[in-house]
Amino acid sequence: MMQQIVEQAKTLVAGKMKVVETVEEWDLLLEEIRGIDEWVQMSRYYTPSAKPDIAWSEPEEEVTFEQSVIPPAQINLVIEQRYAYTFVRELKGGSLREWPNSHISETEIRQWNLEHGMEIRVQVVHQDSRRTTLEVMAVVATDRMKPLSERIVFEKCIVKNHGIIESTVEGPLKDETGKSFYYATPVEDMRFFHLKEGQLVDLVMWKGRPETLTIAWKYPFQYEEPTVQLLETSNSPTTSGPSSVEPTHGSAVKKSERYLKQMKRKSKVKQERKTRRIREKKSEPLTPLVTTSLPGQPIDFVDKEPLDFASFEGMRLVIVGNEQQAPVYRTFFEKTGIELIHLSGDAQSAKKIAGLAKKTDAIVVVTSRVSHAASAHVIAQAKKHDIPFAMERLDGRRSLYTACQRQLEKARLNQLKTGKS
């Protein structure tokens, strides 16, 4: 019969494994497997065992001492029936000192508030080859009760995210030496107790053995942060006895509360009015607009005479940026005999200046039509090779040609000083 029950249990588990797809369904499957396991255990407990028929055909023979020795596996322990048994507290749950392989669940201990050394009456709930599960019927005596100093309990520990426990309701989690520590709950205990963030548990361990730290109990409620409300302090002295006068009407209560509020008010000293500071206007002169005109000269008086590039014939000029006007710049400088090289304002094109810098006389960068990376790269090459350069903000033709003329003049003066043609 048990073989049929086992086959049926295997069929049920195999059928339920096929529909598991999510984590929630996996948790439900574990619950159902536990139920199937309990059903198999109960069936094995209540199924009558097949006893072979005893034949009495042969007469009894004398049994020697060697034949009377029974293997240890076949010896049935005889438990002495007692009125009460001594309770022994374990790390999780408990047992009876006079009853080997006995077990009392943590739930029973919590309901009866059992302590180590109590004498209790019990009855058998379930018994198998491993242990005997007992149920407490009554507490008989507590005279031999003593505290178990080897067992350390951390009550009402707060479970945080991912099963991390580092504090209790009263404060941080500390060991017997006063050092703070934290406990990471194993995945098996998380699933067994169905732990979630905010729940309260009890941790237990044997003294001096931190590896035995484990969860013994989970409270059925969650932890909530306490709300503190500050009470209003009264100036009147407090009396030890209860007040003899009690208002009978609601209006009298309101009046008394209003009177107490007025009495608590204190006269506030009027603060002196501070002198207002007046912010003074800044006396710094405004910086003039940077143009191609001479410093301090208004824009209306810019020199309109045609520019002269005849003395710069054969020199090389590099303009960076404003590539839309490249054909116009090329047409203008062809007549002057100046070699013009125009580079676009992106960083990739501006890197070409590294190969042209040694034979370049002057550089002009149109800052409004060039990227920051390209501008920085061109300035670095110009300073490295000591080439005159200008950062022209305006992109008009007149202002650009004027800036080119000034940089070429600087280059010509440098050539005359150094003697290079």
Coordinates of C-alpha atoms in Angstrom, one line a residue:
M1 CA 0.0 0.0 0.0
M2 CA 2.8 2.4 0.8
Q3 CA 4.4 1.7 -2.6
Q4 CA 1.1 2.9 -4.3
I5 CA 1.1 6.1 -2.1
V6 CA 4.7 6.9 -3.0
E7 CA 4.0 6.4 -6.7
Q8 CA 1.0 8.6 -6.5
A9 CA 3.0 11.3 -4.7
K10 CA 5.7 11.2 -7.4
T11 CA 3.0 11.6 -10.1
L12 CA 1.5 14.6 -8.3
V13 CA 4.9 16.3 -8.0
A14 CA 5.9 15.6 -11.6
G15 CA 2.6 17.1 -12.8
K16 CA 3.0 20.3 -10.8
M17 CA 6.6 20.8 -11.9
K18 CA 5.5 21.3 -15.5
V19 CA 3.5 24.5 -14.7
V20 CA 6.1 26.4 -12.7
E21 CA 7.2 29.5 -14.6
T22 CA 7.6 32.4 -12.1
V23 CA 9.0 32.8 -8.6
E24 CA 5.5 33.0 -7.0
E25 CA 4.5 29.7 -8.6
W26 CA 7.8 28.2 -7.3
D27 CA 6.9 29.2 -3.7
L28 CA 3.4 27.7 -4.2
L29 CA 5.0 24.5 -5.4
L30 CA 7.2 24.3 -2.3
E31 CA 4.1 24.6 -0.1
E32 CA 2.3 21.9 -2.0
I33 CA 5.3 19.6 -1.8
R34 CA 5.4 20.1 2.0
G35 CA 1.8 19.1 2.1
I36 CA 2.4 16.0 0.0
D37 CA 5.3 15.0 2.2
E38 CA 3.1 15.3 5.3
W39 CA 0.4 13.2 3.6
V40 CA 3.0 10.5 2.9
Q41 CA 4.4 10.5 6.5
M42 CA 0.9 10.3 8.0
S43 CA 0.0 7.5 5.6
R44 CA 3.1 5.6 6.7
Y45 CA 2.2 6.2 10.3
Y46 CA -1.4 4.9 10.0
T47 CA -0.8 2.1 7.5
P48 CA -0.8 -1.2 9.4
S49 CA 2.4 -3.1 9.1
A50 CA 2.2 -6.7 7.7
K51 CA 3.0 -9.1 10.5
P52 CA 4.0 -12.6 9.4
D53 CA 2.0 -15.5 10.9
I54 CA 3.8 -17.3 13.7
A55 CA 4.1 -21.1 13.3
W56 CA 4.2 -23.1 16.5
S57 CA 4.9 -26.5 14.9
E58 CA 8.3 -26.9 16.4
P59 CA 8.9 -27.1 20.1
E60 CA 10.8 -24.4 21.8
E61 CA 14.5 -24.8 22.1
E62 CA 16.8 -23.6 24.9
V63 CA 18.0 -20.1 24.1
T64 CA 21.6 -19.5 24.9
F65 CA 23.2 -16.1 25.9
E66 CA 24.8 -15.6 22.5
Q67 CA 21.5 -16.3 20.7
S68 CA 19.6 -13.9 22.9
V69 CA 21.7 -10.9 21.9
I70 CA 19.6 -8.7 19.6
P71 CA 21.1 -6.3 17.0
P72 CA 21.0 -2.6 18.1
A73 CA 18.7 -1.8 15.2
Q74 CA 16.0 -4.1 16.5
I75 CA 16.1 -2.9 20.2
N76 CA 13.0 -0.9 21.1
L77 CA 13.7 1.6 23.8
V78 CA 11.3 1.3 26.7
I79 CA 10.4 4.7 28.1
E80 CA 9.5 4.7 31.8
Q81 CA 6.1 6.2 32.2
R82 CA 6.4 9.1 34.5
Y83 CA 3.9 11.6 35.9
A84 CA 6.1 14.5 34.8
Y85 CA 9.3 15.0 32.8
T86 CA 12.1 17.6 33.1
F87 CA 12.2 20.1 30.2
V88 CA 15.6 20.8 28.5
R89 CA 15.9 23.9 26.4
E90 CA 17.6 23.5 23.1
L91 CA 18.8 26.1 20.6
K92 CA 15.5 25.8 18.7
G93 CA 12.8 24.0 20.5
G94 CA 13.4 21.6 23.4
S95 CA 13.4 18.0 24.6
L96 CA 12.8 15.9 27.8
R97 CA 15.7 14.7 29.9
E98 CA 14.2 11.4 30.6
W99 CA 12.8 10.7 27.1
P100 CA 15.5 10.1 24.4
N101 CA 14.8 11.5 20.9
S102 CA 11.9 13.6 22.2
H103 CA 11.1 17.0 20.7
I104 CA 8.9 19.9 21.7
S105 CA 8.3 22.6 19.1
E106 CA 9.1 26.2 19.6
T107 CA 5.4 27.1 19.3
E108 CA 4.6 25.0 22.3
I109 CA 7.4 26.6 24.3
R110 CA 6.2 30.1 23.5
Q111 CA 2.6 29.3 24.4
W112 CA 3.5 27.8 27.8
N113 CA 6.5 30.1 28.5
L114 CA 8.7 27.1 29.3
E115 CA 12.1 27.5 30.9
H116 CA 15.0 25.2 31.3
G117 CA 14.4 22.8 34.3
M118 CA 10.6 22.9 34.5
E119 CA 8.6 19.7 35.1
I120 CA 5.8 19.2 32.6
R121 CA 3.3 16.7 31.5
V122 CA 3.2 15.7 27.8
Q123 CA 1.4 13.5 25.4
V124 CA 2.6 12.0 22.1
V125 CA 1.6 13.7 18.9
H126 CA 3.7 11.9 16.3
Q127 CA 6.3 9.2 16.6
D128 CA 8.7 7.7 14.0
S129 CA 12.2 6.2 13.8
R130 CA 13.9 9.6 14.1
R131 CA 12.1 11.3 17.0
T132 CA 8.9 11.6 19.0
T133 CA 7.0 14.9 18.8
L134 CA 5.3 15.8 22.0
E135 CA 2.6 18.2 23.1
V136 CA 2.6 19.9 26.5
M137 CA -0.4 19.2 28.7
A138 CA 0.5 21.1 31.8
V139 CA 3.3 22.6 33.9
V140 CA 3.7 20.6 37.1
A141 CA 6.6 22.3 38.9
T142 CA 9.0 25.2 38.5
D143 CA 11.2 24.8 41.6
R144 CA 14.1 23.4 39.6
M145 CA 13.9 26.1 36.9
K146 CA 17.2 27.9 36.2
P147 CA 18.3 30.4 33.5
L148 CA 20.3 28.9 30.7
S149 CA 23.3 31.2 30.4
E150 CA 24.9 29.3 27.5
R151 CA 21.9 30.2 25.3
I152 CA 22.0 33.9 24.0
V153 CA 18.7 35.3 22.6
F154 CA 18.4 38.5 20.6
E155 CA 14.7 39.4 20.8
K156 CA 12.7 41.3 18.2
C157 CA 15.3 41.8 15.5
I158 CA 14.2 43.9 12.5
V159 CA 14.6 42.2 9.1
K160 CA 15.7 44.6 6.4
N161 CA 16.0 44.2 2.6
H162 CA 17.5 41.0 1.3
G163 CA 17.3 39.4 4.8
I164 CA 19.9 41.6 6.5
I165 CA 19.5 41.9 10.3
E166 CA 21.6 44.5 12.0
S167 CA 19.4 46.0 14.7
T168 CA 16.7 45.2 17.2
V169 CA 13.7 47.3 18.4
E170 CA 15.8 48.6 21.3
G171 CA 19.0 49.4 19.3
P172 CA 21.8 47.9 17.2
L173 CA 22.6 44.2 17.3
K174 CA 25.6 43.5 19.7
D175 CA 27.3 40.3 20.8
E176 CA 28.2 39.3 24.4
T177 CA 31.3 41.5 24.2
G178 CA 29.3 44.6 23.1
K179 CA 30.6 44.7 19.5
S180 CA 28.1 45.5 16.8
F181 CA 27.5 42.9 14.1
Y182 CA 24.9 41.9 11.4
Y183 CA 23.4 38.6 10.3
A184 CA 22.7 37.7 6.7
T185 CA 19.7 35.3 6.6
P186 CA 20.3 32.2 4.4
V187 CA 18.0 31.6 1.5
E188 CA 16.6 28.5 3.1
D189 CA 15.5 30.3 6.2
M190 CA 14.0 33.2 4.1
R191 CA 11.8 30.6 2.3
F192 CA 11.0 28.6 5.4
F193 CA 9.8 31.6 7.5
H194 CA 8.5 33.6 4.4
L195 CA 10.6 36.6 5.6
K196 CA 9.9 40.1 4.2
E197 CA 11.3 43.5 4.9
G198 CA 10.0 45.0 8.2
Q199 CA 9.2 41.7 10.0
L200 CA 10.5 40.9 13.5
V201 CA 12.4 37.7 14.4
D202 CA 14.3 36.2 17.4
L203 CA 17.9 35.2 16.9
V204 CA 19.6 32.6 19.1
M205 CA 23.1 31.2 19.5
W206 CA 25.3 29.3 21.9
K207 CA 27.7 31.4 23.9
G208 CA 31.1 31.6 22.3
R209 CA 29.9 29.9 19.1
P210 CA 28.8 32.6 16.6
E211 CA 28.5 30.0 13.8
T212 CA 25.4 28.6 15.6
L213 CA 23.5 31.9 15.1
T214 CA 20.1 31.2 13.6
I215 CA 16.4 32.3 13.6
A216 CA 14.3 30.6 16.2
W217 CA 11.0 32.5 15.9
K218 CA 9.1 34.9 13.7
Y219 CA 6.5 37.3 15.1
P220 CA 3.1 37.5 13.3
F221 CA 3.3 41.3 13.1
Q222 CA 5.5 43.8 11.3
Y223 CA 7.6 46.5 12.9
E224 CA 6.5 50.2 12.5
E225 CA 8.6 53.2 13.4
P226 CA 7.1 54.8 16.6
T227 CA 5.8 58.3 16.3
V228 CA 6.9 60.6 19.1
Q229 CA 4.6 63.5 20.1
L230 CA 6.1 66.2 22.2
L231 CA 4.0 67.2 25.2
E232 CA 3.5 70.9 26.0
T233 CA 5.4 71.8 29.2
S234 CA 3.5 73.9 31.7
N235 CA 5.0 76.6 33.8
S236 CA 2.8 75.8 36.8
P237 CA 4.2 73.3 39.4
T238 CA 2.9 69.8 39.1
T239 CA 1.0 68.4 42.0
S240 CA 1.4 64.8 43.1
G241 CA -2.3 64.1 43.8
P242 CA -5.2 64.2 41.3
S243 CA -7.0 67.4 40.7
S244 CA -10.2 67.7 42.7
V245 CA -11.9 70.2 40.4
E246 CA -13.3 68.6 37.2
P247 CA -15.2 70.6 34.6
T248 CA -18.6 69.2 33.8
H249 CA -19.4 71.1 30.6
G250 CA -17.6 71.3 27.3
S251 CA -17.6 75.1 27.4
A252 CA -15.8 75.1 30.8
V253 CA -13.1 72.8 29.3
K254 CA -12.5 75.1 26.4
K255 CA -12.3 78.1 28.7
S256 CA -9.8 76.4 31.0
E257 CA -7.6 75.4 28.1
R258 CA -7.7 78.9 26.7
Y259 CA -6.8 80.3 30.1
L260 CA -3.8 78.0 30.5
K261 CA -2.6 79.0 27.1
Q262 CA -2.7 82.6 28.0
M263 CA -0.9 82.0 31.2
K264 CA 1.9 80.2 29.4
R265 CA 2.6 83.1 27.2
K266 CA 5.6 85.2 28.0
S267 CA 6.4 88.7 27.1
K268 CA 8.9 88.8 24.3
V269 CA 11.6 91.4 24.2
K270 CA 11.3 93.5 21.1
Q271 CA 14.5 93.2 19.1
E272 CA 16.2 96.3 17.9
R273 CA 15.8 97.0 14.2
K274 CA 19.0 96.4 12.4
T275 CA 20.3 99.1 10.1
R276 CA 19.7 98.2 6.5
R277 CA 22.9 98.1 4.4
I278 CA 22.7 99.8 1.1
R279 CA 24.4 98.1 -1.7
E280 CA 26.7 100.4 -3.5
K281 CA 27.1 100.4 -7.2
K282 CA 30.2 98.8 -8.6
S283 CA 32.8 101.4 -9.7
E284 CA 34.6 99.0 -12.0
P285 CA 34.6 100.3 -15.6
L286 CA 32.8 98.2 -18.2
T287 CA 35.1 96.3 -20.5
P288 CA 34.8 97.6 -24.1
L289 CA 33.6 95.4 -26.8
V290 CA 36.4 93.5 -28.6
T291 CA 36.3 94.5 -32.2
T292 CA 38.8 94.9 -35.0
S293 CA 39.1 98.6 -34.3
L294 CA 41.8 100.1 -32.2
P295 CA 41.3 100.0 -28.4
G296 CA 39.1 102.8 -27.2
Q297 CA 38.0 103.8 -30.7
P298 CA 34.2 103.6 -31.4
I299 CA 33.0 101.3 -34.0
D300 CA 31.7 104.2 -36.1
F301 CA 35.3 105.4 -36.8
V302 CA 36.6 102.1 -38.1
D303 CA 39.1 102.6 -40.9
K304 CA 37.3 102.0 -44.2
E305 CA 40.4 102.2 -46.4
P306 CA 41.2 99.2 -48.5
L307 CA 43.7 96.7 -46.9
D308 CA 47.2 96.3 -48.3
F309 CA 48.6 92.8 -48.5
A310 CA 51.3 93.5 -51.1
S311 CA 54.1 93.2 -48.6
F312 CA 53.0 89.7 -47.5
E313 CA 53.3 88.0 -50.9
G314 CA 54.5 84.4 -50.7
M315 CA 53.5 84.0 -47.0
R316 CA 51.2 81.2 -45.8
L317 CA 48.0 82.0 -43.9
V318 CA 45.7 79.5 -42.1
I319 CA 42.1 80.3 -41.4
V320 CA 40.1 77.9 -39.1
G321 CA 36.3 77.8 -39.1
N322 CA 33.5 79.4 -41.1
E323 CA 33.9 76.9 -44.0
Q324 CA 30.8 78.3 -45.7
Q325 CA 32.8 81.4 -46.7
A326 CA 35.9 79.4 -48.0
P327 CA 35.3 80.2 -51.7
V328 CA 35.0 84.0 -50.9
Y329 CA 38.3 83.9 -48.8
R330 CA 40.1 82.0 -51.5
T331 CA 39.1 84.4 -54.3
F332 CA 40.2 87.4 -52.2
F333 CA 43.6 86.1 -51.2
E334 CA 44.4 84.8 -54.8
K335 CA 44.9 88.4 -55.9
T336 CA 47.3 89.2 -53.0
G337 CA 49.7 86.3 -53.7
I338 CA 49.3 84.9 -50.2
E339 CA 49.0 81.1 -49.8
L340 CA 45.7 80.5 -48.0
I341 CA 44.9 77.2 -46.3
H342 CA 41.3 77.0 -44.9
L343 CA 40.3 74.3 -42.3
S344 CA 36.8 73.5 -41.1
G345 CA 35.8 74.0 -37.5
D346 CA 35.6 70.4 -36.4
A347 CA 38.3 68.7 -34.4
Q348 CA 39.2 66.1 -37.1
S349 CA 40.1 68.8 -39.7
A350 CA 41.9 70.9 -37.1
K351 CA 44.4 68.1 -36.4
K352 CA 45.9 68.8 -39.9
I353 CA 47.5 72.0 -38.4
A354 CA 50.1 69.7 -36.8
G355 CA 51.6 68.9 -40.2
L356 CA 51.3 72.5 -41.5
A357 CA 52.5 74.4 -38.5
K358 CA 56.2 74.4 -39.4
K359 CA 55.6 76.2 -42.7
T360 CA 52.8 78.4 -41.5
D361 CA 53.3 82.2 -40.9
A362 CA 50.0 83.2 -39.2
I363 CA 46.8 81.6 -38.0
V364 CA 43.3 83.2 -37.5
V365 CA 40.5 81.3 -35.8
V366 CA 36.9 82.3 -36.2
T367 CA 35.6 81.4 -32.6
S368 CA 31.9 81.6 -33.5
R369 CA 32.3 79.0 -36.2
V370 CA 34.7 76.5 -34.6
S371 CA 34.4 73.8 -31.9
H372 CA 36.2 74.0 -28.5
A373 CA 38.3 71.0 -29.2
A374 CA 39.5 72.3 -32.6
S375 CA 40.2 75.7 -31.1
A376 CA 42.3 74.2 -28.3
H377 CA 44.2 72.0 -30.7
V378 CA 45.1 75.0 -33.0
I379 CA 46.2 77.2 -30.1
A380 CA 48.4 74.5 -28.7
Q381 CA 50.2 74.1 -32.1
A382 CA 50.6 77.8 -32.5
K383 CA 52.2 78.3 -29.1
K384 CA 54.4 75.3 -29.7
H385 CA 55.9 76.6 -32.9
D386 CA 55.7 80.4 -31.9
I387 CA 53.2 81.3 -34.7
P388 CA 51.2 84.6 -34.4
F389 CA 47.5 83.7 -34.0
A390 CA 44.3 85.6 -33.4
M391 CA 40.9 84.5 -32.0
E392 CA 38.4 86.5 -34.1
R393 CA 34.9 86.5 -32.6
L394 CA 33.2 88.3 -35.5
D395 CA 32.8 86.4 -38.8
G396 CA 32.4 89.5 -41.1
R397 CA 34.8 89.8 -44.0
R398 CA 36.2 93.2 -43.1
S399 CA 37.0 92.1 -39.5
L400 CA 38.5 88.8 -40.6
Y401 CA 40.7 90.4 -43.3
T402 CA 41.9 93.0 -40.7
A403 CA 42.8 90.3 -38.2
C404 CA 44.7 88.4 -41.0
Q405 CA 46.6 91.6 -41.9
R406 CA 47.7 92.2 -38.2
Q407 CA 48.9 88.6 -37.7
L408 CA 50.9 88.7 -41.0
E409 CA 52.5 92.0 -39.9
K410 CA 53.6 90.3 -36.6
A411 CA 55.0 87.3 -38.6
R412 CA 56.9 89.7 -40.9
L413 CA 58.4 91.5 -37.9
N414 CA 59.5 88.2 -36.4
Q415 CA 61.2 87.2 -39.7
L416 CA 63.1 90.5 -39.7
K417 CA 64.2 90.1 -36.1
T418 CA 65.4 86.5 -36.6
G419 CA 66.8 87.1 -40.1
K420 CA 64.6 84.4 -41.7
S421 CA 63.0 85.2 -45.0

